[in-house]
């Protein structure tokens, strides 16, 4: 516990309470092992840091790795905290918890391509870059996505924080950060890049630091370096000191005195004119949690006394990993000092390293009673795992006299939910049915014909028809080839495109769409409505879900056969854009609603020679190299009648969802049509909803219309063209 912070775990009438809730009562109801967190302890921790550093008004980015529970994160986000993340998964959780992207900083020595792309798309606050290769990759990806990135370089100042060697991160021999010489070179590269903005400098010395000296020593080096950069014309706006503030795990041992630290660094930071960023994790959440466990057995061997409890090293690894000390308290307060017994408190896991205390004098403990392992809010649940097939514990939050289960205890079913059994390996085996999935073989490098039929569902959304396939097991590997084979109406199934439903790390699923020519557009509004209906019909998701597309995340809601999807905010590239087609000039409006659209309003849409006009505009030099979709629209009685020439299909389709959205927004801008705009297409009616912000910006854009199943079938895969490359 930090020295002055009031503990919210205390004895009342000889029972351990968390705030106003008797801990034993929760243990009885929820079962053990169980993590229990105090809301007010968490809030106190955050406010203590705010108070100590108030003169510098820092941005406090909670280090999500300490405990990524969504409710705990939401509490801190609501208090105004930002987040420090290390992975795509932590970014996902931070966003789900409600941390604004503009307060998220991303450190870590091994960010991969997918994680960087994800962070760029979400437009996070700062990348804390740790190597030249990482910087090159961020620059390359920001160019590809045309998305700028704010950069701080993480410095390894070679300062020993005198903590456990596994949690020391700022010494030269550690893998983290860059040394000063290298950082100097990289800053000048960042400065030259049109898409990268050098905004700050970052260091993080390690965790559980209880002395001021390492911070002051590192800061001295960092500030000298800042001066040098300033002389070279680079003025950085942020100094990020990382986290590491130590807490008191043992009675009598003091935590880091953050008031003193704040006092000492104030003049140093003030002098730089930079804004301070802090990344505390343990200090906020460590003292807010306890692990409750029940004593299963006691046994003696010679002089040795073992207390065997139902929590194991898989639930709390700190003692096994770092030899960390945690106080252990009985839920029933012992009478007086009693005569303590020297015991080992151990778990049920099949490892001799599975212990919580060794040779520790503890009051008399009986079988069946509950124990609280204290200060286990940080790096405990977040480091838990399922060794010995032990489901992870439940997590409970207490606030005053109320409590909530904020994470259910994992079940045996959870243990196998990601696994699948290749049934063909066991064709003669008649085991009892398992609830794990079956899967099909994936030949290594072998290009063989698809064996066996592929189940598909054909759906149509206002006349756009799609072959939709659940491809979570990735049996279709070559989407373009598959689409070219299956979409032709005479030799295939016939469709405007193929929709593959695949696994996603950031949403309920991922939609991939392939045109009949094999090209992969970033988005398709009618396709998105069809796949949402399919996922709901197949019970992959409920009525509401989110899914990933190449143009960002889409949210959908299904009501019977009507589907409404919320689209990414569109961008208006150019209104009243004039293009010359040789036989005269035409004026239209160029918008990006996930894919590009050129919208032209005409008096009579039926009179347009769409195959000819569409293809000439689609390939017009103004829209190269990507090309554009082309929409002709006519407005009558507040309803828009429209026709679309689709890029990739290279013909008129009965309707196009992103085209409907583009046309509705253009109709608002040019003819003041209000939301919802009614659209009539050759394949049915659509409605486009939106909110306007300012004169040209739109938010909350959604598209609604029918998405209907035409039929289900199995594709036999006999067509030779496909047999080359599909699997
Ligand atoms: N910032 C970074 C970059 C980290 O790696 C860590 C964890 O080691 C932290 C902040 C949080 O550290 P602590 O929980 O000790 O405050």
XYZ file of C-alpha atoms and ligand atoms in Angstrom:
743
model
C 0.000 0.000 0.000
C 1.306 3.498 -0.777
C 2.128 5.139 2.574
C -0.693 7.604 2.968
C -3.403 5.878 1.025
C -6.231 4.590 3.155
C -6.746 0.867 2.731
C -10.230 -0.141 1.706
C -9.602 -3.656 3.067
C -10.097 -3.711 6.831
C -11.504 -5.832 9.642
C -14.914 -5.054 11.099
C -16.452 -7.317 13.731
C -13.483 -9.647 13.101
C -14.403 -10.092 9.435
C -12.362 -8.797 6.489
C -14.330 -6.187 4.562
C -13.701 -4.615 1.182
C -15.227 -1.161 1.591
C -18.625 -2.040 3.131
C -18.879 -5.605 1.816
C -17.832 -8.654 3.882
C -15.345 -10.449 1.641
C -16.375 -13.895 2.925
C -19.928 -13.344 1.717
C -18.751 -12.708 -1.843
C -16.473 -15.768 -1.666
C -19.439 -17.921 -0.573
C -21.606 -16.652 -3.419
C -19.075 -16.532 -6.258
C -16.725 -19.319 -5.211
C -12.937 -19.231 -5.125
C -10.326 -18.471 -6.335
C -11.620 -14.997 -6.894
C -10.121 -11.561 -7.523
C -11.853 -8.766 -5.661
C -11.207 -5.082 -6.386
C -12.075 -1.955 -4.463
C -13.499 0.840 -6.614
C -12.518 3.525 -4.109
C -8.969 2.254 -3.769
C -8.525 2.550 -7.536
C -9.983 6.057 -7.584
C -7.811 7.089 -4.617
C -4.688 5.838 -6.400
C -5.456 7.802 -9.548
C -6.319 10.962 -7.645
C -3.180 10.640 -5.539
C -1.040 10.761 -8.683
C -3.092 13.694 -10.076
C -2.690 15.540 -6.798
C 1.040 14.911 -6.413
C 1.854 16.119 -9.930
C -0.897 18.753 -10.115
C 1.503 21.646 -10.746
C 2.541 19.990 -14.001
C -0.982 18.795 -14.964
C 0.391 15.695 -16.680
C -1.466 13.353 -18.970
C -1.748 10.168 -16.905
C -1.859 7.140 -19.168
C -2.833 4.081 -17.142
C -0.603 1.168 -18.065
C -3.230 -1.317 -19.200
C -0.863 -4.289 -18.891
C -1.130 -4.033 -15.101
C -4.781 -5.043 -15.253
C -6.798 -4.841 -18.449
C -10.207 -5.594 -16.961
C -12.690 -3.481 -18.923
C -14.529 -2.159 -15.879
C -11.352 -1.081 -14.088
C -10.142 0.579 -17.285
C -13.517 2.284 -17.748
C -13.336 3.691 -14.213
C -9.964 5.275 -14.967
C -11.044 6.475 -18.415
C -14.034 8.143 -16.774
C -11.675 9.888 -14.342
C -9.869 11.369 -17.364
C -6.941 8.955 -17.702
C -5.409 7.940 -21.006
C -3.867 4.521 -21.641
C -0.386 3.119 -22.150
C -0.576 -0.017 -24.297
C 1.853 -2.650 -25.533
C -0.093 -4.678 -28.103
C -2.983 -4.727 -30.541
C -4.981 -6.653 -27.962
C -4.375 -3.976 -25.352
C -5.364 -1.305 -27.887
C -8.571 -3.196 -28.543
C -9.335 -3.509 -24.847
C -8.423 0.129 -24.185
C -10.797 1.307 -26.923
C -13.538 -1.026 -25.737
C -13.114 0.346 -22.236
C -13.570 3.888 -23.533
C -10.094 5.434 -23.499
C -10.090 8.059 -26.276
C -7.563 7.223 -29.038
C -6.153 10.716 -28.571
C -4.949 9.708 -25.102
C -3.389 6.367 -26.041
C 0.393 5.908 -26.152
C 1.882 2.741 -27.620
C 5.242 1.389 -26.380
C 6.823 -2.023 -26.855
C 9.926 -3.372 -28.590
C 8.054 -5.737 -30.927
C 5.048 -4.025 -32.446
C 4.052 -5.999 -35.548
C 2.612 -4.781 -38.855
C -0.964 -5.619 -37.950
C -0.708 -3.807 -34.617
C 0.845 -0.698 -36.163
C -1.795 -0.574 -38.902
C -4.514 -0.925 -36.307
C -3.067 1.893 -34.204
C -2.683 4.118 -37.285
C -6.263 3.508 -38.333
C -7.457 4.354 -34.835
C -5.277 7.482 -34.959
C -3.749 6.987 -31.502
C -1.895 9.776 -29.724
C 1.777 8.688 -29.765
C 3.918 5.772 -30.917
C 6.807 5.307 -28.483
C 9.263 3.878 -31.000
C 11.942 1.454 -29.842
C 14.036 0.565 -32.918
C 15.070 1.862 -36.383
C 13.204 -1.024 -38.043
C 10.012 -0.167 -36.196
C 10.322 3.460 -37.310
C 10.769 2.361 -40.936
C 7.678 0.161 -40.720
C 5.546 2.898 -39.149
C 6.587 5.288 -41.905
C 5.862 2.751 -44.635
C 2.440 1.897 -43.244
C 1.473 5.516 -42.635
C 2.319 6.204 -46.278
C 0.189 3.259 -47.393
C -2.731 4.351 -45.250
C -2.102 8.041 -45.843
C -2.288 8.527 -42.097
C 0.181 10.654 -40.157
C 1.739 9.412 -36.909
C 3.056 11.240 -33.863
C 6.389 9.861 -32.724
C 8.325 9.796 -29.472
C 11.512 7.786 -29.300
C 11.917 5.515 -26.298
C 15.342 6.079 -24.807
C 17.200 3.488 -22.827
C 19.067 5.807 -20.437
C 21.145 3.013 -18.896
C 20.017 3.665 -15.331
C 19.627 0.873 -12.779
C 16.307 1.235 -10.926
C 17.410 -1.359 -8.324
C 14.338 -3.514 -8.723
C 13.970 -7.184 -9.718
C 16.034 -7.899 -12.845
C 12.997 -9.259 -14.714
C 11.218 -5.920 -14.371
C 14.205 -3.693 -15.057
C 13.826 -2.081 -18.464
C 16.137 0.960 -18.557
C 19.593 -0.625 -18.407
C 21.737 -0.920 -21.518
C 21.606 -4.728 -21.417
C 17.767 -4.680 -21.553
C 15.963 -5.080 -24.862
C 13.992 -1.851 -24.484
C 14.508 1.527 -26.140
C 17.313 3.199 -28.073
C 20.578 4.673 -26.931
C 21.123 8.407 -27.261
C 23.340 8.331 -30.372
C 20.938 6.213 -32.323
C 17.972 8.299 -31.156
C 19.699 11.462 -32.371
C 19.963 10.020 -35.882
C 16.402 8.759 -35.850
C 14.965 12.103 -34.726
C 16.439 13.762 -37.810
C 14.847 11.044 -39.967
C 11.480 11.579 -38.290
C 11.791 15.308 -38.844
C 12.311 14.826 -42.571
C 9.371 12.482 -43.040
C 6.193 14.153 -44.358
C 3.919 11.803 -42.425
C 5.792 11.422 -39.140
C 5.737 14.141 -36.523
C 8.415 14.116 -33.792
C 6.467 15.142 -30.686
C 8.197 13.694 -27.642
C 10.703 11.626 -25.790
C 9.965 8.555 -23.699
C 11.679 6.412 -21.108
C 10.503 3.761 -18.676
C 13.006 2.397 -16.196
C 11.169 -0.636 -14.898
C 8.542 -1.493 -12.343
C 8.215 -1.477 -8.542
C 10.756 1.315 -8.107
C 10.753 2.691 -4.575
C 13.564 5.254 -4.705
C 13.620 8.693 -6.381
C 17.229 8.448 -7.490
C 16.774 6.394 -10.670
C 14.106 8.826 -11.943
C 16.267 11.866 -11.208
C 19.353 10.301 -12.739
C 17.471 9.309 -15.910
C 15.728 12.658 -16.175
C 19.044 14.464 -15.939
C 20.346 12.482 -18.936
C 17.099 12.919 -20.870
C 17.000 16.674 -20.293
C 20.605 17.090 -21.456
C 19.627 15.240 -24.590
C 16.560 17.459 -25.053
C 18.850 20.485 -24.906
C 21.037 18.977 -27.610
C 18.011 18.329 -29.806
C 16.832 21.880 -29.221
C 20.172 23.215 -30.398
C 19.657 21.176 -33.558
C 16.270 22.823 -34.071
C 14.025 20.120 -32.673
C 11.679 21.217 -29.901
C 9.798 18.275 -28.418
C 6.419 18.889 -26.796
C 6.169 15.875 -24.481
C 8.396 14.197 -21.913
C 7.021 10.758 -21.027
C 8.583 9.377 -17.838
C 6.835 6.007 -18.056
C 5.586 4.334 -14.913
C 7.216 2.113 -12.328
C 5.998 3.779 -9.108
C 6.511 1.136 -6.426
C 3.963 0.156 -3.778
C 4.406 -1.380 -0.347
C 3.876 -5.132 -0.426
C 5.383 -5.791 2.985
C 4.451 -4.164 6.260
C 7.130 -1.641 7.146
C 8.446 -1.293 3.591
C 7.782 2.078 2.060
C 6.335 2.775 -1.366
C 7.782 5.369 -3.732
C 7.161 8.814 -2.293
C 5.454 10.352 -5.297
C 4.929 13.724 -3.566
C 8.708 14.000 -3.202
C 9.268 12.832 -6.761
C 6.797 15.388 -8.095
C 8.425 18.192 -6.060
C 11.897 17.280 -7.329
C 11.043 16.951 -10.997
C 8.794 20.036 -11.121
C 11.543 22.616 -11.807
C 13.278 20.275 -14.276
C 10.208 19.641 -16.404
C 9.007 23.233 -16.088
C 12.299 24.415 -17.562
C 11.816 22.345 -20.705
C 8.393 23.834 -21.395
C 7.255 20.319 -22.296
C 4.102 18.587 -21.081
C 4.624 15.612 -18.806
C 3.178 12.168 -19.513
C 3.116 9.484 -16.803
C 2.278 5.805 -17.246
C 1.552 4.330 -13.823
C 0.056 0.856 -13.626
C 0.885 -0.956 -10.399
C 0.556 2.180 -8.249
C -3.081 2.630 -9.252
C -4.414 -0.879 -9.324
C -2.001 -2.992 -7.216
C -3.349 -2.123 -3.764
C -6.940 -2.137 -5.091
C -7.091 -5.934 -5.494
C -6.951 -9.098 -3.410
C -7.006 -12.739 -4.418
C -9.378 -14.791 -2.275
C -8.601 -18.467 -2.007
C -9.927 -21.335 0.087
C -7.747 -23.718 2.088
C -8.209 -27.230 0.724
C -5.885 -29.234 2.945
C -3.164 -28.983 5.539
C -0.409 -31.504 5.663
C 2.869 -31.968 7.487
C 6.062 -33.585 6.357
C 8.621 -33.727 9.123
C 8.925 -30.170 10.320
C 7.385 -28.784 7.161
C 3.796 -27.502 7.276
C 1.925 -27.093 3.995
C -1.273 -25.130 3.529
C -2.710 -26.197 0.172
C -5.111 -23.643 -1.283
C -7.369 -23.653 -4.345
C -5.542 -20.812 -6.151
C -2.423 -21.702 -8.091
C 0.539 -20.105 -9.799
C -1.578 -19.970 -12.940
C -3.872 -17.493 -11.164
C -1.083 -15.499 -9.494
C 2.420 -16.024 -10.802
C 4.347 -13.221 -9.084
C 5.718 -15.294 -6.182
C 6.863 -18.084 -8.525
C 8.243 -15.740 -11.179
C 9.893 -13.017 -9.132
C 9.924 -14.491 -5.635
C 7.481 -11.645 -4.917
C 6.112 -11.165 -1.412
C 2.363 -10.726 -0.804
C 0.826 -10.466 2.632
C -1.631 -13.257 3.376
C -4.565 -12.499 5.666
C -7.298 -14.640 7.154
C -10.808 -13.448 6.392
C -11.591 -14.105 10.055
C -9.381 -11.811 12.124
C -7.201 -13.894 14.432
C -7.631 -13.397 18.197
C -4.584 -11.603 19.586
C -1.154 -12.638 18.378
C -1.922 -16.360 18.981
C 0.871 -18.787 18.335
C 1.883 -18.473 14.695
C 2.782 -21.499 12.655
C 5.572 -21.393 10.059
C 4.032 -22.656 6.838
C 4.369 -22.884 3.072
C 1.195 -21.706 1.342
C 1.059 -23.629 -1.928
C -1.349 -24.224 -4.803
C -2.645 -27.357 -6.542
C -0.529 -26.968 -9.699
C 1.888 -29.682 -10.728
C 5.032 -27.591 -10.129
C 7.111 -27.228 -6.995
C 7.388 -23.544 -7.920
C 3.649 -23.219 -7.248
C 3.655 -21.281 -3.974
C 2.423 -18.018 -2.441
C 4.542 -17.992 0.736
C 7.477 -20.016 1.987
C 8.506 -20.556 5.572
C 6.102 -17.792 6.589
C 4.846 -17.414 10.178
C 1.055 -17.153 9.905
C -1.732 -17.388 12.502
C -3.343 -20.835 12.868
C -5.161 -21.731 9.652
C -7.833 -24.402 9.313
C -9.013 -26.452 6.357
C -11.982 -24.861 4.567
C -11.292 -21.290 5.634
C -10.691 -18.411 3.221
C -7.467 -16.427 2.869
C -6.837 -13.087 1.184
C -3.598 -12.642 -0.750
C -3.135 -8.900 -0.573
C -2.108 -6.235 -3.124
C -2.842 -8.437 -6.095
C -4.567 -5.898 -8.337
C -1.577 -5.443 -10.676
C 0.210 -8.015 -12.842
C -1.820 -10.826 -11.296
C -5.009 -11.498 -13.239
C -3.390 -9.951 -16.331
C -0.566 -12.517 -16.086
C -2.855 -15.467 -15.354
C -2.994 -18.499 -17.613
C -4.670 -21.883 -17.781
C -1.872 -24.381 -17.118
C -3.133 -27.745 -15.842
C -6.387 -26.837 -17.658
C -7.394 -24.609 -14.766
C -10.037 -22.055 -15.771
C -9.169 -18.489 -14.740
C -10.826 -17.007 -11.631
C -13.801 -14.650 -11.532
C -13.271 -10.931 -10.926
C -15.532 -8.853 -8.687
C -15.710 -5.109 -8.121
C -16.882 -3.633 -4.817
C -18.095 -0.077 -4.405
C -19.300 0.815 -0.926
C -21.991 -1.792 -0.096
C -22.523 -2.993 -3.667
C -20.635 -5.530 -5.744
C -20.636 -6.848 -9.299
C -19.038 -9.771 -11.106
C -16.983 -7.931 -13.721
C -15.539 -11.096 -15.261
C -17.169 -14.479 -14.985
C -15.129 -17.429 -13.834
C -13.948 -19.320 -16.909
C -15.589 -22.680 -17.518
C -14.252 -26.014 -18.746
C -15.965 -25.206 -22.038
C -13.918 -22.021 -22.315
C -10.811 -24.176 -22.127
C -11.581 -25.830 -25.458
C -13.470 -23.140 -27.326
C -10.579 -22.232 -29.623
C -9.537 -25.812 -30.330
C -10.646 -28.013 -33.214
C -10.237 -31.704 -33.937
C -9.388 -32.827 -37.504
C -12.077 -35.541 -37.665
C -10.517 -37.327 -40.651
C -7.606 -38.314 -38.404
C -9.988 -40.351 -36.255
C -12.503 -41.762 -38.741
C -12.588 -45.139 -36.975
C -12.699 -43.660 -33.478
C -16.050 -43.480 -31.731
C -15.294 -41.257 -28.780
C -17.864 -39.391 -26.770
C -18.925 -36.225 -28.531
C -16.854 -33.208 -27.617
C -18.043 -29.667 -27.906
C -14.904 -28.631 -29.734
C -15.133 -27.895 -33.442
C -14.004 -30.097 -36.276
C -11.615 -28.792 -38.910
C -10.345 -29.754 -42.326
C -6.763 -30.353 -43.380
C -4.633 -27.589 -44.876
C -2.109 -29.092 -47.302
C 1.329 -27.511 -47.070
C 2.046 -25.632 -50.289
C 0.085 -28.173 -52.319
C -2.285 -26.649 -54.858
C -5.049 -29.176 -55.087
C -8.658 -29.098 -56.197
C -11.238 -28.353 -53.582
C -12.332 -31.675 -52.247
C -15.887 -31.978 -51.178
C -18.651 -29.438 -51.428
C -18.462 -25.944 -49.943
C -21.615 -24.806 -48.141
C -22.722 -21.295 -49.043
C -25.677 -18.989 -48.623
C -26.822 -16.732 -51.387
C -28.205 -13.429 -50.130
C -29.337 -10.284 -51.843
C -29.494 -6.747 -50.535
C -31.580 -4.449 -52.721
C -30.621 -6.365 -55.816
C -26.900 -6.801 -55.079
C -26.395 -10.549 -54.771
C -23.605 -12.295 -52.896
C -22.300 -15.767 -52.188
C -21.611 -15.754 -48.472
C -19.307 -18.302 -46.857
C -18.247 -18.872 -43.279
C -14.467 -18.981 -43.798
C -13.373 -18.849 -40.178
C -11.403 -22.031 -40.639
C -9.683 -20.477 -43.691
C -10.423 -23.301 -46.099
C -10.715 -20.736 -48.885
C -7.258 -19.261 -49.060
C -7.274 -17.643 -52.469
C -10.301 -15.343 -52.380
C -9.654 -13.651 -55.761
C -9.377 -16.939 -57.677
C -12.358 -18.393 -55.881
C -14.469 -15.360 -56.708
C -13.464 -15.405 -60.383
C -14.546 -19.053 -60.531
C -17.771 -18.961 -58.602
C -19.307 -15.600 -59.582
C -19.905 -16.117 -63.342
C -23.614 -16.694 -63.920
C -23.259 -19.457 -66.517
C -20.467 -21.634 -65.129
C -20.528 -20.646 -61.474
C -23.238 -19.843 -58.978
C -23.637 -16.308 -60.255
C -23.268 -13.255 -58.023
C -22.055 -9.670 -57.798
C -19.383 -10.871 -55.390
C -18.191 -13.283 -52.743
C -18.325 -12.415 -49.051
C -16.023 -14.343 -46.745
C -16.732 -14.197 -43.028
C -13.396 -14.591 -41.233
C -12.027 -14.339 -37.724
C -11.136 -10.913 -36.396
C -9.057 -9.880 -33.448
C -10.772 -6.538 -33.102
C -14.438 -7.163 -33.872
C -16.985 -9.998 -33.901
C -15.740 -11.042 -37.320
C -14.013 -9.757 -40.439
C -15.714 -9.265 -43.823
C -13.663 -9.794 -46.965
C -15.335 -9.050 -50.249
C -14.196 -10.121 -53.701
C -15.560 -8.841 -56.975
C -16.197 -11.228 -59.901
C -12.903 -10.024 -61.424
C -11.058 -11.052 -58.259
C -10.395 -7.522 -57.021
C -10.953 -6.821 -53.337
C -12.758 -3.549 -52.594
C -12.374 -2.041 -49.138
C -16.099 -1.943 -48.470
C -19.542 -2.637 -49.901
C -22.654 -1.323 -48.163
C -25.103 -3.938 -49.459
C -22.522 -6.673 -48.933
C -22.067 -5.500 -45.367
C -25.820 -5.712 -44.758
C -25.927 -9.216 -46.259
C -23.039 -10.537 -44.174
C -24.528 -9.076 -40.983
C -27.816 -10.918 -41.739
C -25.881 -14.125 -42.527
C -23.851 -13.926 -39.287
C -27.054 -13.426 -37.333
C -28.899 -16.292 -39.090
C -25.961 -18.634 -38.448
C -25.940 -17.563 -34.779
C -22.367 -16.327 -35.068
C -23.518 -13.016 -33.561
C -26.652 -11.569 -32.006
C -28.840 -8.803 -33.462
C -26.124 -6.227 -32.931
C -22.526 -6.745 -33.872
C -19.402 -5.107 -35.167
C -17.212 -6.324 -37.990
C -13.950 -5.406 -39.536
C -13.589 -4.325 -43.175
C -10.615 -2.981 -45.058
C -12.102 0.487 -44.658
C -12.582 0.230 -40.883
C -15.070 -1.133 -38.402
C -18.786 -1.377 -39.208
C -21.605 -1.699 -36.645
C -24.831 -3.442 -37.613
C -28.266 -4.188 -36.279
C -30.586 -6.845 -37.717
C -34.369 -6.654 -37.322
C -36.023 -9.558 -39.162
C -34.952 -9.113 -42.794
C -33.985 -5.455 -42.415
C -30.405 -4.570 -41.618
C -29.007 -1.213 -40.651
C -25.271 -0.660 -40.760
C -23.344 2.247 -39.360
C -20.590 3.196 -41.735
C -17.238 4.824 -41.196
C -17.479 8.613 -41.370
C -17.268 9.527 -45.066
C -14.933 12.037 -46.601
C -16.015 14.523 -49.205
C -13.157 14.717 -51.658
C -14.562 17.356 -53.987
C -17.958 18.876 -54.691
C -18.742 20.222 -58.176
C -15.838 18.483 -59.829
C -15.861 18.992 -63.580
C -14.516 16.289 -65.856
C -14.176 16.291 -69.603
C -15.187 13.180 -71.521
C -14.415 14.366 -75.028
C -18.076 14.973 -75.937
C -18.403 17.701 -73.303
C -17.868 18.326 -69.641
C -19.817 16.788 -66.762
C -20.058 18.003 -63.180
C -20.328 15.611 -60.271
C -19.385 15.166 -56.644
C -16.524 12.947 -55.503
C -16.964 11.240 -52.112
C -15.351 8.365 -50.268
C -17.852 6.279 -48.335
C -15.455 3.382 -47.817
C -14.846 3.243 -51.559
C -14.768 6.168 -54.027
C -17.944 7.376 -55.756
C -18.547 10.034 -58.363
C -22.175 11.194 -58.140
C -23.889 13.034 -60.997
C -27.403 14.466 -60.671
C -29.362 14.325 -63.935
C -32.969 15.157 -64.950
C -33.887 11.606 -66.058
C -31.748 8.781 -64.803
C -33.368 6.147 -67.041
C -32.165 7.942 -70.151
C -28.474 7.578 -69.237
C -26.431 5.125 -71.277
C -24.837 3.763 -68.108
C -22.563 1.039 -69.540
C -20.923 3.610 -71.806
C -20.879 6.650 -69.499
C -20.014 4.619 -66.424
C -16.990 2.974 -67.918
C -15.652 6.239 -69.393
C -15.898 8.022 -66.044
C -14.608 5.032 -64.066
C -11.369 5.076 -66.075
C -11.086 8.875 -66.306
C -7.607 10.225 -65.511
C -8.945 12.290 -62.576
C -9.692 9.103 -60.638
C -6.609 7.045 -61.397
C -4.981 4.833 -60.308
C -7.826 3.476 -58.129
C -10.684 4.428 -60.465
C -14.132 5.216 -59.135
C -17.676 3.914 -58.947
C -20.161 6.065 -60.814
C -23.661 6.987 -59.655
C -26.310 8.799 -61.674
C -29.213 10.161 -59.654
C -32.483 11.993 -60.178
C -34.446 13.698 -57.387
C -38.258 13.596 -57.438
C -40.589 14.317 -54.492
C -37.786 14.122 -51.933
C -36.821 10.648 -53.139
C -33.651 9.857 -55.032
C -33.792 7.401 -57.901
C -30.316 6.167 -58.726
C -28.275 3.819 -60.892
C -24.684 2.713 -60.298
C -21.836 1.540 -62.483
C -19.639 -0.576 -60.187
C -15.896 -0.741 -60.418
C -14.767 -4.379 -60.298
C -18.139 -5.669 -61.535
C -17.488 -3.361 -64.530
C -21.182 -3.068 -65.241
C -24.385 -1.632 -63.863
C -25.577 -3.400 -60.728
C -29.133 -3.228 -59.453
C -27.915 -1.226 -56.471
C -24.847 -0.249 -54.481
C -24.896 0.536 -50.760
C -21.860 2.806 -50.549
C -23.185 4.499 -53.711
C -26.552 5.085 -52.045
C -24.774 6.685 -49.090
C -22.588 8.845 -51.327
C -25.629 9.942 -53.351
C -27.684 10.734 -50.223
C -24.899 12.871 -48.748
C -24.360 14.671 -52.048
C -28.144 15.237 -52.231
C -27.986 16.810 -48.794
C -25.096 19.071 -49.718
C -26.441 20.121 -53.094
C -30.241 19.907 -52.702
C -30.599 20.108 -48.880
C -32.367 16.729 -48.592
C -32.576 15.809 -44.905
C -31.863 12.554 -43.088
C -33.191 9.943 -43.680
C -32.826 10.255 -47.429
C -35.014 7.760 -49.304
C -33.254 6.032 -52.181
C -34.872 3.975 -54.943
C -32.582 1.569 -56.744
C -33.232 -1.015 -59.425
C -33.202 -3.668 -56.685
C -35.216 -2.054 -53.898
C -35.486 0.810 -51.478
C -32.842 2.041 -49.059
C -32.715 4.703 -46.388
C -29.626 6.694 -45.489
C -29.411 8.285 -42.036
C -26.770 10.805 -40.962
C -25.957 13.702 -38.719
C -24.295 16.780 -40.062
C -21.447 18.461 -38.268
C -20.423 21.787 -39.752
C -21.245 22.485 -43.357
C -19.515 19.550 -45.008
C -18.945 16.849 -42.430
C -21.173 13.910 -41.652
C -21.182 11.531 -38.691
C -23.390 8.638 -37.567
C -23.947 7.664 -41.194
C -26.025 4.531 -41.574
C -27.638 2.583 -44.360
C -30.826 0.588 -43.911
C -32.672 -1.824 -46.165
C -33.646 -5.427 -46.718
C -31.069 -8.234 -46.821
C -32.722 -11.479 -47.841
C -31.694 -15.100 -48.186
C -32.209 -16.376 -51.729
C -31.122 -19.958 -51.123
C -28.562 -22.157 -49.441
C -26.454 -24.631 -51.326
C -23.278 -26.585 -51.669
C -20.794 -25.788 -54.385
C -19.272 -28.984 -55.716
C -15.964 -27.487 -56.801
C -15.710 -29.357 -60.084
C -14.884 -26.303 -62.159
C -11.320 -26.750 -63.338
C -10.276 -23.086 -63.262
C -10.709 -23.046 -59.541
C -8.951 -26.330 -58.917
C -5.602 -24.683 -59.606
C -5.284 -22.473 -56.657
C -8.156 -22.398 -54.265
C -6.822 -24.384 -51.372
N 5.051 2.042 -19.205
C 5.710 1.046 -19.822
C 6.309 1.318 -21.150
C 5.811 -0.215 -19.217
O 6.431 -1.208 -19.861
C 5.228 -0.419 -17.952
C 5.370 -1.714 -17.270
O 6.416 -2.227 -17.055
C 4.552 0.645 -17.345
C 4.484 1.860 -18.002
C 3.868 0.504 -16.022
O 4.707 0.196 -14.985
P 4.148 0.159 -13.512
O 2.983 -0.732 -13.496
O 5.266 -0.346 -12.699
O 3.768 1.565 -13.170
